[in-house]
CSV table of C-alpha atoms in Angstrom, one decimal:
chain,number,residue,atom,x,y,z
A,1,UNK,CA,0.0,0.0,0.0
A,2,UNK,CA,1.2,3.6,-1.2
A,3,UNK,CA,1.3,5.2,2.4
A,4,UNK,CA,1.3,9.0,3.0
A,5,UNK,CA,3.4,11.2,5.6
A,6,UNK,CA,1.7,14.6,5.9
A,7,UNK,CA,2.1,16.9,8.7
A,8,UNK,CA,-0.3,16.8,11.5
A,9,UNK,CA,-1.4,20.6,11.2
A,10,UNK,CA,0.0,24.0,10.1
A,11,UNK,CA,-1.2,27.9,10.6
A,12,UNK,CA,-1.4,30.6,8.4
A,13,UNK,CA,-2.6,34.4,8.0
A,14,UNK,CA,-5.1,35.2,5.7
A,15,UNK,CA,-3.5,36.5,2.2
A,16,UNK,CA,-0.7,34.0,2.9
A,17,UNK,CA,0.1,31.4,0.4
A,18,UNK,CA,-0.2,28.0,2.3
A,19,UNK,CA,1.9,24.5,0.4
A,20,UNK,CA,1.0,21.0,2.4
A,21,UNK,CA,3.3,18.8,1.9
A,22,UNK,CA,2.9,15.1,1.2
A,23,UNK,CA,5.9,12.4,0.9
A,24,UNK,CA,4.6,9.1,-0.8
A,25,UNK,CA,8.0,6.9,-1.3
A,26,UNK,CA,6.0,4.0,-2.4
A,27,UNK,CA,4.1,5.5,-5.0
A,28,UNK,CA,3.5,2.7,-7.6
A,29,UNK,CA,3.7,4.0,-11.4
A,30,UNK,CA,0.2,3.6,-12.1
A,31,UNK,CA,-1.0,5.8,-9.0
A,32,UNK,CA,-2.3,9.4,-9.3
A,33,UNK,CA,-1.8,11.8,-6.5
A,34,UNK,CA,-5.2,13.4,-5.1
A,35,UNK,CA,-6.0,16.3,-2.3
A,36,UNK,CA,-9.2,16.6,-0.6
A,37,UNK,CA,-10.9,19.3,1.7
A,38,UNK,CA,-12.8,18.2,4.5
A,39,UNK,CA,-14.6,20.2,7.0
A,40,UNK,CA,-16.1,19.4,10.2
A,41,UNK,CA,-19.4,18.0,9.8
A,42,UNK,CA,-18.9,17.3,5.9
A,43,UNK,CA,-17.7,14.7,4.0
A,44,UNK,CA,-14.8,15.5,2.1
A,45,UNK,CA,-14.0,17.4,-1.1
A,46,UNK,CA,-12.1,16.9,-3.7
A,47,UNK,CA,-9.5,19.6,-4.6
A,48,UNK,CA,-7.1,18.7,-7.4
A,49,UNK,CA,-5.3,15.5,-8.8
A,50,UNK,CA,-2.1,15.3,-10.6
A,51,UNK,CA,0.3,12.7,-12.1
A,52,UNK,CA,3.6,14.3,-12.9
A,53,UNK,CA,4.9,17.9,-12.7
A,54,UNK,CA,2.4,20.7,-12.0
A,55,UNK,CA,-1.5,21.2,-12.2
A,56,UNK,CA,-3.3,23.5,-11.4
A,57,UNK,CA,-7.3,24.3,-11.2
A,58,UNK,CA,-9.3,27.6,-9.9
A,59,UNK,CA,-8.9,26.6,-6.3
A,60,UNK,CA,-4.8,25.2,-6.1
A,61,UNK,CA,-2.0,24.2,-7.6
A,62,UNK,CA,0.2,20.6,-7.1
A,63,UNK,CA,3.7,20.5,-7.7
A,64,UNK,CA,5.0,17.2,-8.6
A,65,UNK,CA,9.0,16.3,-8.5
A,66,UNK,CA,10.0,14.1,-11.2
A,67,UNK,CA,10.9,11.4,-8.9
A,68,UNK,CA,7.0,11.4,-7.3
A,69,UNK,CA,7.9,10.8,-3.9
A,70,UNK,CA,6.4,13.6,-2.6
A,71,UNK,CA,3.7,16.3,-3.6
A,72,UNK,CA,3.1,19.9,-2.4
A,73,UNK,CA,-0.5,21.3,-2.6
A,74,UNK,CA,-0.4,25.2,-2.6
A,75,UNK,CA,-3.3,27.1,-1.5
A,76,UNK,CA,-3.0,30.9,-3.2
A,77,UNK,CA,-3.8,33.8,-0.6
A,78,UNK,CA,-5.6,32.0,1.5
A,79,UNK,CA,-9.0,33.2,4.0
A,80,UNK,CA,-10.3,31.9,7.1
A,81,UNK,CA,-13.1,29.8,5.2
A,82,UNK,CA,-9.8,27.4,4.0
A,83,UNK,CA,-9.3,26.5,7.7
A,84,UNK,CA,-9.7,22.5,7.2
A,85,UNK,CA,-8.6,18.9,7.2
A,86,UNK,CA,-6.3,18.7,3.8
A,87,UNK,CA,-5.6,14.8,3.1
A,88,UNK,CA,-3.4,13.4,0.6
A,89,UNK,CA,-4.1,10.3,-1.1
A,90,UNK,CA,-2.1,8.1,-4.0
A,91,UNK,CA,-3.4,4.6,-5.8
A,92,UNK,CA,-6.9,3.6,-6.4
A,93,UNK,CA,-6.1,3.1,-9.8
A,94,UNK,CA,-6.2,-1.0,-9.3
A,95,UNK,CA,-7.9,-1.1,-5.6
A,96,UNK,CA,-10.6,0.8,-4.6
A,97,UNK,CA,-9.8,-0.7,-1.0
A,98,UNK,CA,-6.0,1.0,-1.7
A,99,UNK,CA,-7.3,4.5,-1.0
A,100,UNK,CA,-6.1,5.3,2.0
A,101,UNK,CA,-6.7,9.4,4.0
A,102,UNK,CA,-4.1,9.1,6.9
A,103,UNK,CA,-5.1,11.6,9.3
A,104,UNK,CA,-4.6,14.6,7.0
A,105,UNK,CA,-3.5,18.1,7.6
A,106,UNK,CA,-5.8,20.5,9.7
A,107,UNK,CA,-5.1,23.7,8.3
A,108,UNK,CA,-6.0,26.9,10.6
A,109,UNK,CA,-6.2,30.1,9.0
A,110,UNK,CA,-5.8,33.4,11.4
A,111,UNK,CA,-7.3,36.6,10.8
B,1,UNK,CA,-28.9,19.2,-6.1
B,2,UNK,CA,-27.4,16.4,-8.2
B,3,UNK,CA,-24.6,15.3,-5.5
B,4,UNK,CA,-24.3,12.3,-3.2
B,5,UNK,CA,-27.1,12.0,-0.7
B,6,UNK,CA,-27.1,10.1,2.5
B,7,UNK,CA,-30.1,9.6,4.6
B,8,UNK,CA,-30.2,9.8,7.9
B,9,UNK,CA,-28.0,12.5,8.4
B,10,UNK,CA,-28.4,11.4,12.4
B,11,UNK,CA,-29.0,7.9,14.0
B,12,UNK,CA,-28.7,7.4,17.5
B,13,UNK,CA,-29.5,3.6,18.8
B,14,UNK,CA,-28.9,1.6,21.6
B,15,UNK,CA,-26.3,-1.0,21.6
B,16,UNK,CA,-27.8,-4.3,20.2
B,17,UNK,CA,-29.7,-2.9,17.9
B,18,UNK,CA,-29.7,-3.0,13.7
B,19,UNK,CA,-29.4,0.6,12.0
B,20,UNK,CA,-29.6,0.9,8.0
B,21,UNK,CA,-28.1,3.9,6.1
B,22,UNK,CA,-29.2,5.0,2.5
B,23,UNK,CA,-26.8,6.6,-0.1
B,24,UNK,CA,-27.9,8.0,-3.2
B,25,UNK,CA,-24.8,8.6,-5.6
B,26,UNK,CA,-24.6,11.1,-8.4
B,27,UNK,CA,-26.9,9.6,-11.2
B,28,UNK,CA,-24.6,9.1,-13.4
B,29,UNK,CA,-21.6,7.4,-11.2
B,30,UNK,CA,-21.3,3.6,-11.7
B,31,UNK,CA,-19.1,3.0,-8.6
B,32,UNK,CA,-20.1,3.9,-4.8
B,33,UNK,CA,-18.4,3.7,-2.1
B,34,UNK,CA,-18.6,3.1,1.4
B,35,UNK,CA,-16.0,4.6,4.7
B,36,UNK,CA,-16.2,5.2,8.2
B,37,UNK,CA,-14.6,8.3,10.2
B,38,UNK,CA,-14.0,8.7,13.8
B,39,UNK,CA,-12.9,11.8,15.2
B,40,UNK,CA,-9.7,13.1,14.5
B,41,UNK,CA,-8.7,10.4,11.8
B,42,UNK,CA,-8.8,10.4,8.6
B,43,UNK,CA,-12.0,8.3,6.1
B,44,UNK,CA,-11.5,4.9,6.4
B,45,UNK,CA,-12.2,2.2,3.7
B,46,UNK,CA,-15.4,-0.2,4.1
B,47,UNK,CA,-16.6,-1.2,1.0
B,48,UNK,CA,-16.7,-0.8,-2.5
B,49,UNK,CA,-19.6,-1.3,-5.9
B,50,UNK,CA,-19.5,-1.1,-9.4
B,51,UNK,CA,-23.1,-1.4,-10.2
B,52,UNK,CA,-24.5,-3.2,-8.8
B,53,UNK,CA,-21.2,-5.9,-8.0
B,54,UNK,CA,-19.6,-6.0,-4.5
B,55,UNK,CA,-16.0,-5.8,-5.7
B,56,UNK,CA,-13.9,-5.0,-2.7
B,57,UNK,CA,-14.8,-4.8,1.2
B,58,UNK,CA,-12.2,-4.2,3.8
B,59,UNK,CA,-10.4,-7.1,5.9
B,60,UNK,CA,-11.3,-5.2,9.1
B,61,UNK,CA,-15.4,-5.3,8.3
B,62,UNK,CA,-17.1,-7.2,11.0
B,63,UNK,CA,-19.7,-10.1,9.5
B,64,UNK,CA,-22.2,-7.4,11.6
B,65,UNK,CA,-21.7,-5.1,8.5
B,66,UNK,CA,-23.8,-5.9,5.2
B,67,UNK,CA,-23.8,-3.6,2.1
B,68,UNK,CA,-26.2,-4.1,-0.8
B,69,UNK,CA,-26.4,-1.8,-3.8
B,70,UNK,CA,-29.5,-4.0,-5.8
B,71,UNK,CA,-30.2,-2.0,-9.0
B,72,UNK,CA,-26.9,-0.6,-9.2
B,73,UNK,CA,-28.3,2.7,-7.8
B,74,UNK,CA,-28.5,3.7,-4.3
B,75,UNK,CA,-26.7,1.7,-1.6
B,76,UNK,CA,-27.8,0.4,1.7
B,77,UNK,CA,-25.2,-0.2,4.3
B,78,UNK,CA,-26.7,-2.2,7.5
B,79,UNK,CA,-25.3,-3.2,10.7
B,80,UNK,CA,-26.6,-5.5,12.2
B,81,UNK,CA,-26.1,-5.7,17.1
B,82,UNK,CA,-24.8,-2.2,16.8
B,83,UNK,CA,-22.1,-2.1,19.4
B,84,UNK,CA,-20.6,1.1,21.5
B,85,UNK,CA,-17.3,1.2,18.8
B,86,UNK,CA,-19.8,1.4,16.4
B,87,UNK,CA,-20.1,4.9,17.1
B,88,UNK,CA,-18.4,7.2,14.1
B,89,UNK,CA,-19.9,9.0,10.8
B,90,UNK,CA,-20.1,6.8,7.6
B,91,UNK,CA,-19.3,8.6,4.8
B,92,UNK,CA,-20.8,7.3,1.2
B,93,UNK,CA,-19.1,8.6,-1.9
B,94,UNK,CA,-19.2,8.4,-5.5
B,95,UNK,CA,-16.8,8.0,-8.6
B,96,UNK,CA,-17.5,8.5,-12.3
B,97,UNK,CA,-16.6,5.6,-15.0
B,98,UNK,CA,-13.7,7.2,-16.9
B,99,UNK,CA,-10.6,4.8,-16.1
B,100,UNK,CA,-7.8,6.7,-14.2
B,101,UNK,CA,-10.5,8.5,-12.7
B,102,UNK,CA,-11.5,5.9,-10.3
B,103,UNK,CA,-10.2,8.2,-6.9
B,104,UNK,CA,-11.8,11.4,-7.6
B,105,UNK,CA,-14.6,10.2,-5.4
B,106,UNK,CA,-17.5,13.0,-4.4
B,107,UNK,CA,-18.9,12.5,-0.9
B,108,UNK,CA,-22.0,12.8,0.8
B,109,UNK,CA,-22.2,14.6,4.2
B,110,UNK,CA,-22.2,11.7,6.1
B,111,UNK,CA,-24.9,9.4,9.0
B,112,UNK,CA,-23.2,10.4,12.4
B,113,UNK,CA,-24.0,7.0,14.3
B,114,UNK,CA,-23.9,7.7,18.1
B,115,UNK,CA,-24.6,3.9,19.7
B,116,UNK,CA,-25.5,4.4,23.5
């Protein structure tokens, strides 16, 4: 199983560009890498999924080395409404039951 | 609203008793499926459908858990002498069919399952 290492929370201002880091050392080659949102109460959201290199969508971008080991979500300028759980996932390309959320990243944002 | 629906968004029981959650997934999604989440941790894995097919259910479900998905549509999820570890929110979710695709899963908000 492609396990993820994420730290266990961060802070941030508002305005302040916020990159979650991810390491995944046992990412197989068929495995994309995917961030989701969660907040309390909610289920969680997806926010962006990459393969190789960088992607990057209306909400973030993810920057992917060439070796994939690791991953770094980065959240533009963010506000207080991004203060959330941010989990990393890889696989699920071959095994549904492969998908694994680790405890994530809770995110607090400060006014 | 087209996204994933799950039904009772509460459930408290006492322990012993069965409970049965609905999930309705996004119309058009072929595969659903099913975590749980306690506090502080992270979704974990339960069970998996593509249509209406069982394909994948975790090592660590008790034979008290029972998931049926009969016209390939919504999913039920039952468990069955609901016990005091019981207690967490099960999370349904839903995928799309285009291969690669299979982990951009969209979630419902949950059945927070208190078992007293």
């Amino acid at each position: 199983l492609a396990k993820t290492t994420q730290p266990i929370s961060m802070d941030s201002y508002e305005g302040q560009e916020v990159n979650i880091t991810c390491s995944h050392n046992n990412i197989a080659t068929n495995d994309y890498i995917t961030w989701y949102q969660q907040f309390p109460s909610q289920g969680p959201r997806f926010i962006i999924q990459g393969y190789k290199t960088k992607v990057t969508n209306e909400v973030a971008s993810l920057f992917i080395p060439a070796d994939r080991k690791s991953s770094t979500l980065s959240l533009p300028r963010v506000s207080l409404s991004d203060t959330a759980v941010y989990y990393c996932l890889v696989g699920g390309h071959s095994s549904a039951s492969k998908i694994i959320f680790g405890s994530g990243t809770r995110l607090s944002i400060r006014p | 609203d087209t996204g994933v629906s799950q039904n009772p968004r509460h459930k408290i029981t006492k322990r012993g008793q069965n409970v049965t959650f609905r999930c309705d997934p996004i119309s058009e999604h072929n595969r659903l499926y099913w975590y749980r989440q306690t506090l502080g941790q992270g979704p974990e894995f339960l069970t998996y459908f593509q249509n209406e097919a069982q394909l994948e259910k975790s090592r660590l479900l008790s034979d008290r858990f029972s998931a049926e998905r009969p016209k390939g549509s919504f999913s039920t999820l039952e468990i069955q002498r609901t016990e005091q570890g019981d207690s967490a929110m099960y999370l349904c979710a839903s995928s799309p069919r285009e291969e690669g695709a299979k982990n951009i899963q969209y979630f419902g908000a949950g059945t927070r399952l208190s078992v007293l």
